[in-house]
Amino acid sequence: MTRRYWNINLEEMIEAGVHFGHGTRKWNPKMSPYISAKRKGIHITNLTRTARFLSEACDLVFDAASRGKQFLIVGTKNKAADSVAWAAIKARCHYVNKKWLGGMLTNWSTTETRLHKFRDLRMEQKTGRLNRLPKRDAAMLKRQLSRLQTYLGGIKYMTGLPDIVIIVDQHEEYTALRECITLGIPTICLIDTNCDPDLADISIPANDDAISSIRLILNKLVFAICEGRSSYIRNP
Amino acid sequence: MAASTASFSATFSSLSFHPHLPSCLSSLHPSFAPKHPQKPISLRFKFTSINANSSDINTTFFDTTDPEEIYTFSPPERPEDFVPPPSFDEGPFESEDEIAKAYEELYGAAYSGETFLGNDVYAMNSKIKKTTGFGSKAKKEKVRDGFEERVVQVRRVTKVVKGGKQLHFRAVVVVGDKQGNVGVGVGKAKEVIGAVQKSAVNARRNIITVPMTKYKTFPHRSEADYGAARVMLRPASPGTGVIAGGAVRIVLELAGVENALGKQLGSNNALNNARATVVAVQKMRQFSEVAEERGIPMEELWK
């Protein structure tokens, strides 16, 4: 796997606050290799390792994108929801930024039914059939449509299971991670000091509370995906 | 984490988890020292004590992959014309149409409901299985993908609720081709047929391979238990046939084993006995595997 330069510098990361962890009491002892110090009751992650893992994750993502694989970005914290959507749209990936419905991947056939319903509702809205129905029915359908839009809006272009899943906070998205593990889908995860690094395939120890740190890491990954995609377009 | 990376590298070719860094033990974090006054030497002392205590456990894994190996981060050199890309919300603002077009180029129309490039919007309709109408009962897949199904047990189970008794059927099914692959599955439904189908789906999900010798029998004896069911399996000479009771016999027959002896020693619960035979079979090793693992020629094993 080729190692490329991903513009990861430690000063940038410190500025964004990537090195902060959670409080000392809430830590997971499996994270001890990645914690470098304890300051004011907060664990500080070792940024060299973070940088190393981040560059490996970027390499992997670049490789996969240059082979035309499909990605899914999962991040449901309401602070990070917008950045996740922006990042995924920029990178042309699927994303889930509102609640991760249980069984979205393991029960893919049922999710497909919902996607079909979503598509049919969109078609009806476009052709204007909704205006001809009585007001109550139209209101019900519109409500359903908006609900499906919030939950499934990011995966409406997904035809099958994704090949790589990027998860923003392991603690919050535990169900999503579990599903990927049972299905055998490789995962890249942002790990904080209270998470388990052995669950995901590549875990990047970073701060998942600050929006700036999530945005920084998403930036790098999105850049990697875009580069991979462009090289895939040039020579499929 | 290394186990998962091993399986991970199977999916994508050659993921080198530890690229060749010079182990700079002498120069710790030259770029890092001014920022973190507490050097990680204290951390390393903590680690040496942990390693010393765990010398009795066999941790040969840690001899080759040391978690402390990642000392410095030495990325490849920055190319001269590298322009840091804009952050994703500062870049050129794209209208919704452009975004939709870009997505459609990559993935096709999928479930979006609109096309810009002229793809068929209803492309995904072929995936809907008709539940009613003309083509609904056309082809019930009887013998799909070479696996034979056999029902071990169907029971009527009850859940008592305020309104009365709710009846379901629970089916235990064993699925196998006669070439050494078997799986046991359970499924519950309100109708027998539905339950059998669900259990067949479940069985196909957990299939194991049975190590068999040339004469269609086991390499050696094995015992295993699952719950309160204990099963003993023993190889037999050719011409014996499968001599075992209920669930065990069905599992062995569908695995393709022709000569074996089996006994249910513990409870006679059908599902648990089937699962116990599966566990017993998983414990078995072929002679060639053991010889490779131990690094000795096979003749030594027969002494």
XYZ file of C-alpha atoms in Angstrom:
539
model
C 0.000 0.000 0.000
C 1.488 3.308 -1.019
C 2.121 5.852 1.673
C 1.417 9.338 0.574
C 1.758 12.715 2.157
C -1.424 13.769 3.867
C -0.479 17.127 5.388
C -0.813 15.960 8.931
C 1.096 18.217 11.268
C 1.010 18.032 14.993
C 0.684 21.781 15.545
C -2.552 21.835 13.608
C -3.882 18.986 15.673
C -2.986 20.621 18.950
C -4.665 23.803 17.823
C -7.824 21.885 17.087
C -7.665 20.183 20.458
C -7.352 16.651 19.142
C -5.187 15.618 22.051
C -7.746 16.132 24.796
C -9.420 13.057 26.153
C -12.289 12.590 28.524
C -12.083 12.812 32.294
C -9.720 10.511 34.163
C -12.461 8.598 35.853
C -14.147 7.509 32.671
C -11.227 5.965 30.877
C -10.954 2.504 29.361
C -7.698 0.872 30.515
C -7.229 -0.646 27.076
C -6.386 2.857 25.895
C -3.292 3.085 28.078
C -0.798 2.704 25.177
C -2.321 5.729 23.501
C -2.482 8.041 26.509
C 0.596 10.117 27.139
C -0.215 12.221 30.176
C -2.800 13.255 32.676
C -3.433 16.936 33.119
C -6.047 18.583 35.355
C -8.121 15.456 35.561
C -8.174 14.894 31.796
C -6.223 12.309 29.832
C -4.047 13.572 26.978
C -3.639 11.298 23.981
C -0.288 10.703 22.381
C -0.405 12.667 19.162
C 2.367 10.833 17.329
C 0.300 7.698 17.446
C -2.782 9.563 16.400
C -0.933 11.018 13.462
C 0.417 7.633 12.514
C -3.000 5.974 12.638
C -4.569 8.853 10.791
C -2.066 8.601 7.972
C -2.594 4.847 7.781
C -6.347 5.351 7.671
C -5.925 7.922 4.903
C -3.733 5.529 2.928
C -6.269 2.783 3.269
C -9.134 5.020 2.310
C -7.210 6.316 -0.690
C -6.475 2.774 -1.798
C -10.072 1.704 -1.440
C -11.425 4.758 -3.224
C -9.041 4.207 -6.113
C -10.599 0.773 -6.500
C -14.090 2.157 -6.489
C -15.313 1.012 -3.102
C -18.293 2.553 -1.321
C -17.997 4.428 1.960
C -20.388 5.255 4.730
C -19.792 7.947 7.332
C -21.724 7.634 10.558
C -21.912 10.468 13.066
C -25.019 11.218 15.062
C -23.855 13.661 17.712
C -25.929 16.767 17.154
C -22.813 18.925 17.353
C -21.157 16.995 14.570
C -24.198 16.190 12.426
C -23.766 19.113 10.053
C -20.062 18.599 9.545
C -20.646 14.925 8.813
C -23.218 15.791 6.160
C -20.976 18.433 4.599
C -17.976 16.139 4.596
C -19.851 13.243 3.044
C -21.371 15.399 0.333
C -17.983 16.834 -0.498
C -16.513 13.359 -0.754
C -19.555 11.890 -2.512
C -20.083 9.239 0.148
C -23.125 7.953 1.948
C -23.705 9.242 5.437
C -25.932 8.859 8.459
C -26.143 11.946 10.601
C -29.420 11.546 12.400
C -30.177 8.532 14.541
C -28.723 5.256 13.331
C -31.726 2.971 13.030
C -31.013 -0.423 14.533
C -30.468 -3.069 11.899
C -29.758 -0.625 9.106
C -27.043 -2.886 7.760
C -27.800 -6.281 9.234
C -31.468 -5.962 8.282
C -30.646 -4.471 4.922
C -33.654 -6.012 3.183
C -36.035 -4.109 5.460
C -34.036 -0.906 5.031
C -34.381 -1.413 1.297
C -38.157 -1.522 1.666
C -38.015 1.823 3.395
C -35.798 3.211 0.667
C -38.277 2.055 -1.940
C -41.051 3.818 -0.055
C -38.891 6.920 0.136
C -38.301 6.878 -3.581
C -41.971 6.391 -4.363
C -42.931 9.274 -2.116
C -40.365 11.499 -3.817
C -41.747 10.578 -7.225
C -45.245 11.331 -6.086
C -44.189 14.653 -4.721
C -42.445 15.527 -7.961
C -45.363 14.595 -10.182
C -47.643 16.583 -7.917
C -49.978 13.749 -6.959
C -49.815 14.883 -3.357
C -51.756 18.018 -4.085
C -54.676 16.144 -5.539
C -55.223 14.040 -2.425
C -57.384 15.275 0.462
C -55.506 17.480 2.909
C -55.245 14.944 5.697
C -53.708 12.243 3.512
C -51.381 14.694 1.928
C -50.238 15.898 5.353
C -49.621 12.325 6.507
C -47.581 11.509 3.424
C -45.581 14.703 3.727
C -44.781 13.900 7.322
C -43.628 10.417 6.322
C -41.530 11.909 3.579
C -39.811 14.364 5.880
C -39.171 11.602 8.401
C -37.604 9.364 5.763
C -35.591 12.287 4.515
C -34.006 12.934 7.890
C -33.155 9.312 8.608
C -32.418 7.899 5.172
C -31.476 11.028 3.270
C -27.822 10.239 3.333
C -28.066 6.669 2.119
C -30.510 7.130 -0.692
C -27.819 6.357 -3.255
C -26.708 3.165 -1.562
C -27.479 0.040 -3.577
C -25.867 -2.512 -1.302
C -23.795 -2.811 1.814
C -20.892 -0.345 1.980
C -17.295 -1.491 1.839
C -15.805 0.756 4.490
C -17.553 2.494 7.356
C -16.148 5.557 9.122
C -17.589 6.118 12.577
C -17.171 9.371 14.412
C -17.730 8.448 18.044
C -17.453 4.838 19.108
C -19.240 5.301 22.398
C -22.251 6.854 20.756
C -22.420 4.644 17.679
C -21.892 1.357 19.439
C -24.789 -0.328 17.622
C -23.444 0.714 14.251
C -20.026 -0.658 15.130
C -21.512 -3.936 16.329
C -23.427 -4.329 13.085
C -20.324 -3.792 11.005
C -18.436 -6.337 13.060
C -21.095 -9.015 12.617
C -21.161 -8.352 8.889
C -17.397 -8.257 8.607
C -17.195 -4.736 7.166
C -13.875 -2.944 7.870
C -14.292 0.094 10.068
C -12.332 3.230 10.841
C -13.277 4.740 14.157
C -12.483 7.861 16.131
C -11.607 6.629 19.580
C -11.609 8.672 22.731
C -10.125 7.686 26.080
C -13.323 5.970 27.170
C -13.607 3.687 24.144
C -12.314 0.243 23.262
C -9.592 0.318 20.607
C -9.817 -3.365 19.744
C -13.292 -3.289 18.255
C -12.655 -1.256 15.129
C -10.154 -2.228 12.460
C -8.332 1.086 12.437
C -8.958 3.202 15.497
C -7.738 6.790 15.579
C -7.303 8.033 19.136
C -8.642 11.572 19.065
C -11.029 13.922 20.758
C -14.616 13.323 19.768
C -16.155 16.149 21.771
C -14.715 19.188 20.040
C -16.156 19.957 16.635
C -12.809 21.283 15.441
C -11.069 17.996 16.022
C -13.808 15.998 14.274
C -13.673 18.412 11.366
C -9.914 18.177 11.118
C -9.919 14.402 10.915
C -12.879 14.334 8.558
C -11.070 16.853 6.370
C -8.080 14.581 5.989
C -10.168 11.520 5.266
C -12.352 13.354 2.792
C -9.297 14.648 1.021
C -7.987 11.103 0.793
C -11.281 9.848 -0.595
C -11.420 12.596 -3.194
C -7.886 11.883 -4.349
C -8.630 8.184 -4.580
C -11.806 8.826 -6.526
C -10.074 11.073 -9.013
C -7.405 8.467 -9.618
C -10.166 5.883 -10.058
C -11.892 8.064 -12.627
C -8.682 8.530 -14.542
C -7.953 4.825 -14.813
C -10.766 2.472 -13.766
C -6.610 -5.382 17.361
C -3.987 -7.342 15.508
C -6.394 -10.198 14.889
C -8.859 -7.875 13.280
C -6.149 -6.254 11.226
C -5.131 -9.693 10.049
C -8.620 -10.384 8.783
C -8.754 -6.836 7.523
C -5.680 -7.318 5.423
C -7.328 -10.317 3.896
C -9.975 -8.099 2.444
C -7.586 -5.473 1.132
C -4.287 -6.632 -0.149
C -1.180 -6.183 1.959
C -1.993 -3.712 4.653
C 1.333 -3.321 6.360
C 0.436 -2.444 9.888
C 3.991 -1.666 10.837
C 5.817 -0.018 7.993
C 9.496 -0.036 8.427
C 10.286 2.756 10.830
C 13.761 3.060 12.244
C 13.249 2.322 15.887
C 14.589 5.563 17.257
C 14.922 4.485 20.836
C 17.662 6.967 21.508
C 15.985 10.043 20.081
C 12.600 10.338 21.648
C 10.179 12.642 19.929
C 12.547 15.362 18.815
C 9.641 17.426 17.575
C 7.517 16.480 20.491
C 9.681 17.266 23.508
C 8.959 20.983 23.890
C 5.220 20.451 23.878
C 4.908 17.714 26.424
C 7.172 18.255 29.407
C 6.206 14.901 30.897
C 8.185 12.538 28.732
C 6.675 9.150 28.116
C 9.614 7.531 29.883
C 7.415 7.220 32.941
C 4.893 5.409 30.747
C 7.573 3.051 29.543
C 8.618 2.251 33.084
C 5.071 1.346 33.845
C 5.131 -0.912 30.824
C 8.323 -2.739 31.689
C 6.850 -3.680 35.022
C 3.722 -4.980 33.324
C 5.823 -7.057 30.922
C 7.839 -8.523 33.753
C 4.757 -9.730 35.561
C 3.259 -11.354 32.520
C 6.280 -13.470 31.680
C 4.512 -16.632 32.797
C 1.719 -16.151 30.229
C 2.652 -17.093 26.714
C 2.747 -13.721 24.990
C 4.884 -14.603 22.026
C 2.627 -12.286 20.077
C 4.218 -9.304 21.762
C 7.701 -10.299 20.754
C 7.156 -9.208 17.196
C 4.587 -6.434 17.544
C 5.437 -4.051 20.299
C 2.765 -1.450 20.974
C 5.471 0.976 21.980
C 7.124 0.724 18.619
C 5.361 3.797 17.346
C 7.804 6.343 18.654
C 8.077 8.897 15.963
C 5.812 9.850 13.188
C 7.849 10.206 10.047
C 5.538 10.840 7.156
C 6.710 10.835 3.578
C 8.217 14.067 2.373
C 5.977 16.941 1.443
C 5.908 17.373 -2.312
C 6.826 20.867 -3.451
C 3.618 21.672 -5.201
C 1.355 20.428 -2.442
C -1.596 22.741 -1.921
C -3.554 22.061 1.263
C -7.118 21.482 0.119
C -9.888 23.715 1.414
C -11.979 22.506 4.309
C -15.192 20.942 3.216
C -17.411 23.866 3.984
C -15.137 26.575 2.671
C -14.733 25.076 -0.782
C -16.732 26.063 -3.834
C -20.383 25.993 -2.948
C -22.248 23.415 -5.026
C -25.893 23.663 -5.779
C -28.139 20.733 -5.033
C -28.392 19.818 -8.683
C -24.664 19.546 -9.085
C -24.414 17.392 -5.991
C -27.186 15.114 -7.217
C -25.510 14.857 -10.599
C -22.178 13.927 -9.067
C -23.763 11.274 -6.899
C -25.649 9.868 -9.814
C -22.514 9.604 -11.898
C -20.961 7.495 -9.209
C -23.805 5.314 -8.063
C -26.577 5.393 -10.607
C -30.057 6.556 -9.761
C -30.568 4.176 -6.800
C -33.364 5.404 -4.552
C -33.210 9.112 -5.108
C -36.273 9.451 -7.270
C -34.827 11.773 -9.855
C -32.371 11.465 -12.688
C -30.278 14.023 -14.422
C -28.322 11.757 -16.667
C -31.239 9.821 -17.998
C -30.919 6.681 -15.904
C -34.018 4.701 -15.173
C -35.481 5.882 -11.878
C -37.154 2.560 -11.228
C -33.955 0.604 -11.633
C -34.142 -0.866 -8.165
C -37.623 -2.293 -8.625
C -36.332 -5.683 -9.649
C -35.265 -6.152 -6.070
C -38.790 -6.040 -4.720
C -40.139 -9.521 -4.259
C -43.802 -9.724 -5.052
C -45.808 -10.849 -2.071
C -49.143 -10.755 -3.839
C -50.160 -10.848 -7.431
C -49.218 -12.975 -10.344
C -45.612 -13.894 -9.860
C -45.688 -14.294 -6.101
C -45.825 -18.055 -5.753
C -44.010 -18.854 -8.936
C -40.741 -20.378 -7.850
C -40.322 -21.572 -4.330
C -36.615 -22.250 -4.297
C -36.584 -25.903 -3.427
C -33.000 -26.931 -3.826
C -30.960 -23.759 -3.868
C -27.207 -23.673 -3.820
C -26.731 -27.357 -3.253
C -27.700 -27.656 0.386
C -30.084 -30.276 1.609
C -32.330 -29.449 4.528
C -33.642 -31.845 7.047
C -35.967 -31.016 9.897
C -34.779 -32.347 13.221
C -37.688 -31.257 15.361
C -40.781 -29.100 15.163
C -42.411 -28.117 18.393
C -45.369 -26.006 19.281
C -44.381 -23.462 21.909
C -46.716 -21.193 23.817
C -46.462 -17.736 25.259
C -49.153 -16.945 27.811
C -50.446 -13.383 27.672
C -53.361 -11.620 29.291
C -55.658 -12.504 26.467
C -54.798 -16.205 26.321
C -52.136 -18.392 24.798
C -50.102 -17.365 21.774
C -48.922 -20.362 19.803
C -45.767 -20.459 17.730
C -43.864 -23.231 16.039
C -40.189 -23.696 16.579
C -38.280 -25.669 13.992
C -34.752 -27.014 14.258
C -33.271 -27.703 10.879
C -29.924 -29.073 9.791
C -28.585 -27.970 6.452
C -25.766 -29.669 4.643
C -24.296 -30.798 1.404
C -22.853 -34.228 1.694
C -19.349 -32.885 1.137
C -18.468 -31.847 4.643
C -20.378 -28.608 5.231
C -23.171 -28.548 7.786
C -25.091 -25.968 9.717
C -27.710 -26.075 12.447
C -30.414 -23.437 12.667
C -33.483 -22.551 14.699
C -36.445 -20.499 13.662
C -39.798 -19.612 15.112
C -42.915 -18.528 13.322
C -46.650 -18.804 13.538
C -46.763 -21.439 10.848
C -44.705 -24.557 10.461
C -43.545 -23.763 6.947
C -42.474 -20.275 7.906
C -40.569 -21.611 10.867
C -38.799 -24.193 8.738
C -37.784 -21.534 6.238
C -36.496 -19.191 8.906
C -34.485 -21.944 10.506
C -33.018 -22.904 7.133
C -31.898 -19.306 6.622
C -30.383 -19.308 10.084
C -28.640 -22.605 9.428
C -27.045 -21.337 6.263
C -25.552 -18.506 8.224
C -23.508 -20.692 10.531
C -21.964 -23.418 8.461
C -18.893 -25.318 9.520
C -16.687 -27.790 7.726
C -16.177 -31.281 9.012
C -12.653 -32.685 8.758
C -12.996 -36.024 7.041
C -10.584 -38.700 6.033
C -10.492 -40.678 2.802
C -12.868 -43.284 4.166
C -15.519 -40.729 5.112
C -14.929 -40.844 8.822
C -13.382 -38.710 11.539
C -9.650 -38.390 12.173
C -9.995 -39.132 15.905
C -12.365 -39.308 18.871
C -13.841 -36.179 20.310
C -16.288 -35.140 22.984
C -18.015 -31.842 23.483
C -20.847 -30.342 25.383
C -23.295 -27.558 24.723
C -25.571 -26.707 27.597
C -26.434 -29.939 29.300
C -25.986 -32.058 26.212
C -22.780 -34.036 25.898
C -21.859 -35.870 22.752
C -19.084 -38.346 22.079
C -17.998 -39.028 18.514
C -15.743 -41.843 17.439
C -14.412 -42.812 14.029
C -15.283 -46.240 12.591
C -13.947 -48.521 9.909
C -15.543 -48.383 6.465
C -18.798 -50.292 6.157
C -20.060 -49.406 9.609
C -22.467 -46.654 8.686
C -23.561 -43.907 11.044
C -24.536 -45.354 14.393
C -25.918 -42.493 16.436
C -29.221 -41.281 17.807
C -31.637 -38.666 16.497
C -30.121 -35.219 16.132
C -26.524 -36.428 16.051
C -27.289 -38.870 13.218
C -28.939 -36.213 11.083
C -26.025 -33.833 11.501
C -23.481 -36.498 10.595
C -25.462 -37.798 7.652
C -25.849 -34.384 6.106
C -22.189 -33.729 6.628
C -21.379 -36.641 4.399
C -19.781 -38.740 7.096
C -20.490 -42.357 6.317
C -18.875 -44.270 9.135
C -19.005 -42.989 12.666
C -20.175 -43.835 16.135
C -21.863 -41.240 18.295
C -23.510 -41.221 21.698
C -25.548 -38.618 23.528
C -24.212 -38.732 27.044
C -25.999 -35.844 28.695
C -29.477 -34.556 28.071
C -31.396 -35.633 25.002
C -32.513 -32.204 23.905
C -32.407 -32.279 20.118
C -31.209 -28.731 19.488
C -28.493 -28.838 22.109
C -27.274 -32.208 20.900
C -27.045 -30.951 17.356
C -25.068 -27.955 18.526
C -22.863 -30.187 20.668
C -21.956 -32.337 17.663
C -21.046 -29.188 15.792
C -18.772 -28.117 18.627
C -17.274 -31.605 18.824
C -16.540 -31.611 15.134
C -14.957 -28.165 15.329
C -12.543 -29.465 17.933
C -11.176 -32.084 15.580
C -7.933 -31.555 13.710
C -6.611 -33.269 10.658
C -3.298 -35.031 11.047
C -1.690 -32.787 8.486
C -2.766 -29.628 10.347
C -1.327 -30.824 13.636
C 1.918 -31.873 11.978
C 2.280 -28.429 10.460
C 1.469 -26.636 13.688
C 3.915 -28.651 15.713
C 6.510 -28.669 12.971
C 7.078 -32.410 13.037
C 6.555 -34.977 10.282
C 3.278 -36.867 10.311
C 4.873 -40.221 11.020
C 5.667 -39.022 14.551
C 1.978 -38.529 15.291
C 1.159 -42.181 14.672
C 3.567 -43.511 17.207
